[in-house]
CSV table of C-alpha atoms in Angstrom, one decimal:
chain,number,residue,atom,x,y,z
U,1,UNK,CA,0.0,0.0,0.0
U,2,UNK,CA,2.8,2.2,0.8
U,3,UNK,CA,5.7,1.5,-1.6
U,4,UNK,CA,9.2,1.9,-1.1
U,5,UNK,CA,11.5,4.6,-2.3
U,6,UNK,CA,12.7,3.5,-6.0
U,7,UNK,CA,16.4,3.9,-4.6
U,8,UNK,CA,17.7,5.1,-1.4
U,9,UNK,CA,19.3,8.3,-1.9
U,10,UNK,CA,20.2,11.4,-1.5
U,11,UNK,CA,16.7,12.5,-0.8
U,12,UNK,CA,15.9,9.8,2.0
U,13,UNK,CA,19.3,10.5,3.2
U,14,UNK,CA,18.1,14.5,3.4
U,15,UNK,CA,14.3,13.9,5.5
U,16,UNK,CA,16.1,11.1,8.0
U,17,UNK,CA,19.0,13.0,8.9
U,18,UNK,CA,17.4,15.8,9.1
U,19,UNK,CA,14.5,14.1,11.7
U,20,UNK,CA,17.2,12.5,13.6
U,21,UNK,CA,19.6,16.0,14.2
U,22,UNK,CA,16.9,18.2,14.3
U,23,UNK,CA,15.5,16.4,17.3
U,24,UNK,CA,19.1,16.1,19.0
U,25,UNK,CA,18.7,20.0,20.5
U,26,UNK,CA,16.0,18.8,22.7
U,27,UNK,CA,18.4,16.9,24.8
U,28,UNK,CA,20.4,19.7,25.5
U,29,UNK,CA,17.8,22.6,26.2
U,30,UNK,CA,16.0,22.8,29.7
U,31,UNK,CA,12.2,22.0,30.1
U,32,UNK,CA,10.3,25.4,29.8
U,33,UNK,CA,6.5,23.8,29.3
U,34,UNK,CA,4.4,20.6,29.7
U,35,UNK,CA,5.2,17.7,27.3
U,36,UNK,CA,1.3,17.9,25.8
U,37,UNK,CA,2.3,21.6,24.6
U,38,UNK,CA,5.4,19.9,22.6
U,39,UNK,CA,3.1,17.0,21.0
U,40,UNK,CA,0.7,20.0,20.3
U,41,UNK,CA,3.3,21.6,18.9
U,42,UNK,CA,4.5,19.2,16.5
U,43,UNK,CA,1.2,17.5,15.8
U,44,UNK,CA,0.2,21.0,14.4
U,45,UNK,CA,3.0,21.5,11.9
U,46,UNK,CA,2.3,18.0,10.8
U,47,UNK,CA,-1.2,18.1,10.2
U,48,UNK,CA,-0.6,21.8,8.5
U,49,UNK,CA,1.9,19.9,6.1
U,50,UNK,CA,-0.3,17.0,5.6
U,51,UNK,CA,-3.5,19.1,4.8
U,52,UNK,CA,-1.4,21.1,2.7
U,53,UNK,CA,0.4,18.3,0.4
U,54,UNK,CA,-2.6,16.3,0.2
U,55,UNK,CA,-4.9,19.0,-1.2
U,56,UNK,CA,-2.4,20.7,-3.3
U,57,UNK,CA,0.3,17.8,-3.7
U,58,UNK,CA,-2.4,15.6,-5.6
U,59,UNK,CA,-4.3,15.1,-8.9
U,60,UNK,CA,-6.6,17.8,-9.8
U,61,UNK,CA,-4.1,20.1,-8.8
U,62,UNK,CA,-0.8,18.3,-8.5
U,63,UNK,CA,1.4,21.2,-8.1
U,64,UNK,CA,4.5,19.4,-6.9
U,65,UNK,CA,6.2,15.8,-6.4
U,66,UNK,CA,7.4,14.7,-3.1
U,67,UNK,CA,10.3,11.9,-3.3
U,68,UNK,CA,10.6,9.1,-5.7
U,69,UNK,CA,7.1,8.4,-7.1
U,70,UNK,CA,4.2,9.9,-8.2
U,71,UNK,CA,2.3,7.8,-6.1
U,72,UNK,CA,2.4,8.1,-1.9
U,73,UNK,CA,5.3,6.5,-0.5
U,74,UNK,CA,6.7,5.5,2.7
U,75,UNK,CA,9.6,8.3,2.7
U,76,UNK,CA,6.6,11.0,2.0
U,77,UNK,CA,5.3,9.9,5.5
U,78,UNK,CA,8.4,10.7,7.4
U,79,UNK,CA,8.8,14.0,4.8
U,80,UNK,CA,5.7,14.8,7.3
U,81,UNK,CA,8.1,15.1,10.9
U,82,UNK,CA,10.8,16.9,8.8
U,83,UNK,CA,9.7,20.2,10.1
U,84,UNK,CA,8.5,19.6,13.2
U,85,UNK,CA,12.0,19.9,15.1
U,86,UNK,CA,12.2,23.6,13.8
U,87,UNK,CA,8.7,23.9,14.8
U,88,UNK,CA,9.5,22.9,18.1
U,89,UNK,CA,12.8,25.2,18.1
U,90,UNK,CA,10.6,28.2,16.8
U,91,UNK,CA,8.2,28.1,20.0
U,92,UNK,CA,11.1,27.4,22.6
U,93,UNK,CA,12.8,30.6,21.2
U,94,UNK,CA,9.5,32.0,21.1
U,95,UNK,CA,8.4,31.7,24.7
U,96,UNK,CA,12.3,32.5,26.1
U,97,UNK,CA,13.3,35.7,23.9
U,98,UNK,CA,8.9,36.7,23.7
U,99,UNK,CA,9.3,38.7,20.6
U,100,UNK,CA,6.4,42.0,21.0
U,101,UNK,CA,5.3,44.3,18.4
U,102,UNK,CA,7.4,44.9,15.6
U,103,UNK,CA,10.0,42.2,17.0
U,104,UNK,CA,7.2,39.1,16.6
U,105,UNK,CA,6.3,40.6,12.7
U,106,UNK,CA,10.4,39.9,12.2
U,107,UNK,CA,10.5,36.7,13.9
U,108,UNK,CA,7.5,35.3,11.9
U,109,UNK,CA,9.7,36.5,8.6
U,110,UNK,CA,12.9,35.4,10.2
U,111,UNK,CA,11.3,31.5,10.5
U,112,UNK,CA,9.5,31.7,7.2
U,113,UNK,CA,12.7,32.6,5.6
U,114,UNK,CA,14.6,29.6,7.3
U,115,UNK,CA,12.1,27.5,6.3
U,116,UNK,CA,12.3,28.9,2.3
U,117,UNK,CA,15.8,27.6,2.7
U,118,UNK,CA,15.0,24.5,4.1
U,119,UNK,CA,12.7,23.5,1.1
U,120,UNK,CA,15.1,24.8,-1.2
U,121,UNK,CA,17.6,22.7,0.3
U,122,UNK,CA,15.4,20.0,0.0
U,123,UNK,CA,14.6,20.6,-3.9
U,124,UNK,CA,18.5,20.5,-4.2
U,125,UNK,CA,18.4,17.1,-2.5
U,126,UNK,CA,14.8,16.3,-4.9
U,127,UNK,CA,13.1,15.4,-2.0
U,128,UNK,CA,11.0,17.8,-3.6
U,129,UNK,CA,10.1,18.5,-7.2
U,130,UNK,CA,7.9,21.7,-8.3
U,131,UNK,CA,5.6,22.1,-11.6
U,132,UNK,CA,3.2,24.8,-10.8
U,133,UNK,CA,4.4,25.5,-7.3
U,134,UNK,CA,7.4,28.0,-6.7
U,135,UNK,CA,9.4,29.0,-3.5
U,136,UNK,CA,8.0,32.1,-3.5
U,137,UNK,CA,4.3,30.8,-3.1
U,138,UNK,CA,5.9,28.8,0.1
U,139,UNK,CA,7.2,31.8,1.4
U,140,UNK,CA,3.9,33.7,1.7
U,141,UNK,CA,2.5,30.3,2.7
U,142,UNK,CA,5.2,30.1,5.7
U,143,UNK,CA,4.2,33.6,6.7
U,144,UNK,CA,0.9,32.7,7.0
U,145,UNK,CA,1.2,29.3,9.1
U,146,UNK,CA,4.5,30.4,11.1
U,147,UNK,CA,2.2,33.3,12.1
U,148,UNK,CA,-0.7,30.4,12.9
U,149,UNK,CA,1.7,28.1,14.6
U,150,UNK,CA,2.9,30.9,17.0
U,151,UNK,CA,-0.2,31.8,17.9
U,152,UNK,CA,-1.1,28.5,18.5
U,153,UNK,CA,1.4,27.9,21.0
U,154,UNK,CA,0.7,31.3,22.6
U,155,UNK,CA,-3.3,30.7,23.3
U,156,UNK,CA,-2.5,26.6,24.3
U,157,UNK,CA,0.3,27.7,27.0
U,158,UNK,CA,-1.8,31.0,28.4
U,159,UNK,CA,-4.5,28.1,28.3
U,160,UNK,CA,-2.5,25.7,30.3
U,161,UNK,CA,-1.1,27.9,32.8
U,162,UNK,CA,-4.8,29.3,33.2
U,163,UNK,CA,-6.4,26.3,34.1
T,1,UNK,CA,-25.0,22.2,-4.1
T,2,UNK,CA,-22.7,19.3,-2.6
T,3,UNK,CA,-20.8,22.4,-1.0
T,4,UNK,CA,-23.8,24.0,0.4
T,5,UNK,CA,-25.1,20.8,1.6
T,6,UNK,CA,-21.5,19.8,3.1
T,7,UNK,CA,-21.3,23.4,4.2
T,8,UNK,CA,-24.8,23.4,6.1
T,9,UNK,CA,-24.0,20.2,7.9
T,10,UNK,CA,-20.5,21.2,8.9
T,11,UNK,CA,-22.0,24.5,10.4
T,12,UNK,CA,-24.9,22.8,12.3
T,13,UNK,CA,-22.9,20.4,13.6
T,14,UNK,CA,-20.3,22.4,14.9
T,15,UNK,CA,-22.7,24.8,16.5
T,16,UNK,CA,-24.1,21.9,18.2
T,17,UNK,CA,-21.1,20.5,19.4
T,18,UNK,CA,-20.2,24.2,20.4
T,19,UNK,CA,-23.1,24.4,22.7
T,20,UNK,CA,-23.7,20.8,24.1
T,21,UNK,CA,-21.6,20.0,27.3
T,22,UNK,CA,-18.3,18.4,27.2
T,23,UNK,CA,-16.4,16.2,27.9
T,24,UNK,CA,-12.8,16.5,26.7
T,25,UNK,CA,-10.5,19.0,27.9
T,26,UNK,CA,-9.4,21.3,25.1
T,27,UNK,CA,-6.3,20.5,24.4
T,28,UNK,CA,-7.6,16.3,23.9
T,29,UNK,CA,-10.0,18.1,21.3
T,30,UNK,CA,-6.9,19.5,19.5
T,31,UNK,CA,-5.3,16.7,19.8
T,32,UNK,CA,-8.0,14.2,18.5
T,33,UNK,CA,-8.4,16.8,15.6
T,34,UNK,CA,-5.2,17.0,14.2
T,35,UNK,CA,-4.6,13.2,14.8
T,36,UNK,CA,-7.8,12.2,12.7
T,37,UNK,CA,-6.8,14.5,9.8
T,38,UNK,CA,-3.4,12.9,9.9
T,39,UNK,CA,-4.8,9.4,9.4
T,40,UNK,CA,-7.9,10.2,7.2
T,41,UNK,CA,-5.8,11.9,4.8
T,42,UNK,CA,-3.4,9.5,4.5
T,43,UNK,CA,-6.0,7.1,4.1
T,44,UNK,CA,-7.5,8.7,1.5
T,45,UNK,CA,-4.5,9.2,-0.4
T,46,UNK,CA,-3.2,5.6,-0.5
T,47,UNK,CA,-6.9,4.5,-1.5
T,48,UNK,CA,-6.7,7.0,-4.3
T,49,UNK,CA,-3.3,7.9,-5.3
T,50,UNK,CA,-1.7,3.9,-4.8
T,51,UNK,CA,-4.7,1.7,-5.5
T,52,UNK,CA,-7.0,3.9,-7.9
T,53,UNK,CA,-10.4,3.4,-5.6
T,54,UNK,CA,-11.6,7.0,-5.8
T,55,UNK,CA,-11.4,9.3,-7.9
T,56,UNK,CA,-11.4,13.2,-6.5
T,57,UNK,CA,-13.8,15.5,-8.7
T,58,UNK,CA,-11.5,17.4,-11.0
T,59,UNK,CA,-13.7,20.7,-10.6
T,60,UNK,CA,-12.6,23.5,-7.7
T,61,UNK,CA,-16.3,23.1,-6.2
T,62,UNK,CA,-16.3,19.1,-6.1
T,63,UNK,CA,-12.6,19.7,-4.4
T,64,UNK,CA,-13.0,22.2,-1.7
T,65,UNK,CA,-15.7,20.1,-0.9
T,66,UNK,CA,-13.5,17.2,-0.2
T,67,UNK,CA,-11.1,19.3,2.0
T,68,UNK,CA,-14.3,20.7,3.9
T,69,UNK,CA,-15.5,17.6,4.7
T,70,UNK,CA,-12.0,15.9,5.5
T,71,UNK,CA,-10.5,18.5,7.5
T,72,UNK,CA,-14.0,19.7,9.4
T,73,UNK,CA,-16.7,17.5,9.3
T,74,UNK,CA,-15.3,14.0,10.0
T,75,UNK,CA,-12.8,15.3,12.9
T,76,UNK,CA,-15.9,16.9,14.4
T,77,UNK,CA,-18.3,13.4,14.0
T,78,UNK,CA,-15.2,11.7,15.3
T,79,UNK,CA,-14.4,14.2,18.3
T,80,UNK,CA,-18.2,14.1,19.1
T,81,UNK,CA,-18.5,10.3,19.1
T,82,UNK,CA,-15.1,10.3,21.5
T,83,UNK,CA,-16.6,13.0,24.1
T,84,UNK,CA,-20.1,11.1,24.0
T,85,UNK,CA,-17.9,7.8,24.9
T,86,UNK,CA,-17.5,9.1,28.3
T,87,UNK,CA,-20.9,9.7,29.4
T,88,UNK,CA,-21.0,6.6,31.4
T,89,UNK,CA,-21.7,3.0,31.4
T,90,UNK,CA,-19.9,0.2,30.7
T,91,UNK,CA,-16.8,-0.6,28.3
T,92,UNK,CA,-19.4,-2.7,26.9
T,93,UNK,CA,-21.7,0.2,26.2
T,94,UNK,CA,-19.1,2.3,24.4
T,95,UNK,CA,-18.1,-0.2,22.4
T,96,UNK,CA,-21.5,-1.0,21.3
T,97,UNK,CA,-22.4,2.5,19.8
T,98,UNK,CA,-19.3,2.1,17.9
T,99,UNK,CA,-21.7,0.7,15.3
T,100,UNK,CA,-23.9,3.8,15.1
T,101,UNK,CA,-20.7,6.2,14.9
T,102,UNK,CA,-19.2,4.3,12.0
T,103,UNK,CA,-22.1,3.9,9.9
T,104,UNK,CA,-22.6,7.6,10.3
T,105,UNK,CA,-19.7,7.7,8.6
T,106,UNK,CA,-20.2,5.5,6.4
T,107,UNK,CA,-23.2,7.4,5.2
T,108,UNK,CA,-21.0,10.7,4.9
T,109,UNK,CA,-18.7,8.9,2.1
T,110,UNK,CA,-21.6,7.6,0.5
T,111,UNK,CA,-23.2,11.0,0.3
T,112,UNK,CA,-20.0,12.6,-1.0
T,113,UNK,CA,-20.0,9.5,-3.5
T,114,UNK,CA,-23.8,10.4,-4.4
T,115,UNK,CA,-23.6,14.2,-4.4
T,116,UNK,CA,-20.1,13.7,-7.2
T,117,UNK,CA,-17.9,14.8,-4.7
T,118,UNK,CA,-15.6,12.0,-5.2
T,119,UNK,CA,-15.9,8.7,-7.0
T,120,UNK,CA,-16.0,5.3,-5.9
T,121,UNK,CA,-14.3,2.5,-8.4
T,122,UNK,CA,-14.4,-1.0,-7.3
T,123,UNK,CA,-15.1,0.2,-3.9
T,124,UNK,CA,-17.3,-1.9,-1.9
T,125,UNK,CA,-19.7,-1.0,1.0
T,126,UNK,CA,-17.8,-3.5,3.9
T,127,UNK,CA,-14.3,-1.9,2.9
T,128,UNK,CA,-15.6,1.2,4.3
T,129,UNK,CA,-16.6,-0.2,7.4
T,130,UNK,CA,-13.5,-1.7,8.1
T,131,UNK,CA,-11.2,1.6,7.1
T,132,UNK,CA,-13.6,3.5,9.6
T,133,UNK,CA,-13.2,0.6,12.3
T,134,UNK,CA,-9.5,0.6,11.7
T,135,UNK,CA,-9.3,4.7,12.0
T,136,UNK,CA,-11.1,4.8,15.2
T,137,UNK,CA,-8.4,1.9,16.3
T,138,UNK,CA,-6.0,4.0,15.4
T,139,UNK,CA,-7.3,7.1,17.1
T,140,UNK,CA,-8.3,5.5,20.5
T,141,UNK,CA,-5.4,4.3,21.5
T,142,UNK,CA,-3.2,7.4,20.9
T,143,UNK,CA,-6.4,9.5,22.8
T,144,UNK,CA,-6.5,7.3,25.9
T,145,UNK,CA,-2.2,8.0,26.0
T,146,UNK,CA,-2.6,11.7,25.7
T,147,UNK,CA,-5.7,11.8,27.9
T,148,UNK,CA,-3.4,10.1,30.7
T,149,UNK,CA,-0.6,12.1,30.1
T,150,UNK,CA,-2.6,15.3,30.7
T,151,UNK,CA,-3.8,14.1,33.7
T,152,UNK,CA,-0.7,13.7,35.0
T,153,UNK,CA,0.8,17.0,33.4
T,154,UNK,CA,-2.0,19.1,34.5
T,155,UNK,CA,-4.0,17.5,37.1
């Protein structure tokens, strides 16, 4: 049902190193909230990426490839937790530097840019492949959800300290 | 029309859901939410995409309709069914309404299938009560885990 990548390269190489480092900086960092704000956290940026590629990813609209295949494969499902470490590093700065006013408007555009290079370095490594899709659309798509996902995290830990 | 009709649905129930007493804390709601989109959509994509059972409607309307009911409607049915399940009774009781929950479901995808939203090929009626039954697996397990863990996380 889910096939394997076609060959395991440079692409699969790319989304599983970059899962296992980007997770490594949790072991270093101090606790600062509950665990349920983390899974939150990164359930959010997945489901945001999985709503996203599988509405815009597939036939009618097919704007890009992920991986190998055409079809959905089993590299595409862990394509899904690639972001989620940066998601989780985003909110930790978030909550210890608490950018205000103009300061959050440049850390939202700060962490969409990061992410623009993050997907461009994944094109370079074809874990990605565009036809109708272009980095610029991602970037006002980043600006958007990285604006989203901080807010998220803002309401769920004034939520949880509330009650 | 299949948007309107999705549209209407989606509204009522979420005002009703938004009224009615609950259950779930608000963060298992979240939680339950996002985890149902992640499975449903993957679902949906390997039944499409790798073995060619549906077809999605090629036209923006028949589309958006899709999305609608896949990231709003079936979380909510699902997140409704989950808060109802702790009303009381026995184990026994809550897994004998699981019935009525999945062939609501059931009846969702078949509307879709009648109103053109998407397209059933080879797809038969028992293969969609087994992909619900295997979802709510799925989703039950990871719900009871989090619900634990925010006991203990936040009393």
């Amino acid at each position: 049902m889910l096939p394997l990548p076609v060959k395991f390269d440079q692409n699969e190489w790319f989304v599983i190193l970059n899962c296992v480092l980007g997770y490594t900086w949790l072991l270093f960092v101090p606790k600062r909230y509950p665990r349920v704000i983390s899974i939150l956290v990164i359930l959010f940026s997945v489901t945001v990426a999985i709503i996203m590629d599988h509405t815009i990813a597939t036939p009618p609209l097919d704007l890009y490839d992920i991986n190998d295949l055409k079809k959905y494969e089993l590299t595409d499902v862990i394509t899904y937790f690639m972001y989620s470490p940066y998601a989780l590093l985003s909110v930790y700065l978030f909550d210890k530097l608490n950018p205000n006013g103009l300061y959050f408007t440049v850390y939202v555009i700060v962490w969409s840019l990061l992410a623009v290079c993050l997907e461009w370095l994944a094109i370079f490594f074809n874990v990605f492949k565009f036809h109708g899709w272009t980095l610029l659309y991602s970037f006002s798509f980043y600006l958007f959800v990285t604006t989203l996902h901080l807010k998220f995290f803002q309401f769920i830990l004034r939520y949880s300290r509330e009650t | 029309m299949a948007f309107s009709i999705f549209f209407s649905i989606t509204v009522i129930m979420n005002i009703s859901y938004a009224v009615s007493k609950k259950n779930l804390h608000l963060f298992e709601i979240m939680f339950v939410w996002m985890v149902v989109n992640i499975i449903h959509h993957n679902f949906m994509t390997v039944f499409a995409l790798n073995m060619g059972m549906f077809d999605f409607g090629k036209y923006p309307s028949q589309y958006w309709t899709m999305a609608l009911i896949r990231v709003f409607l079936i979380p909510l049915l699902i997140i409704w069914y989950l808060d109802k399940s702790l009303d009381g009774g026995s184990t026994y009781k809550k897994w004998t309404r699981l019935p009525v929950g999945i062939s609501i479901l059931v009846g969702i995808e078949y509307l879709a299938n009648a109103l053109n939203v998407y397209h059933f090929n080879q797809w038969k009626l028992w293969w969609s009560f087994a992909e619900w039954f295997v979802i709510f697996l799925l989703i039950n397990y990871p719900w009871i885990w989090f619900r634990k863990l925010l006991r203990k996380e936040m009393g």
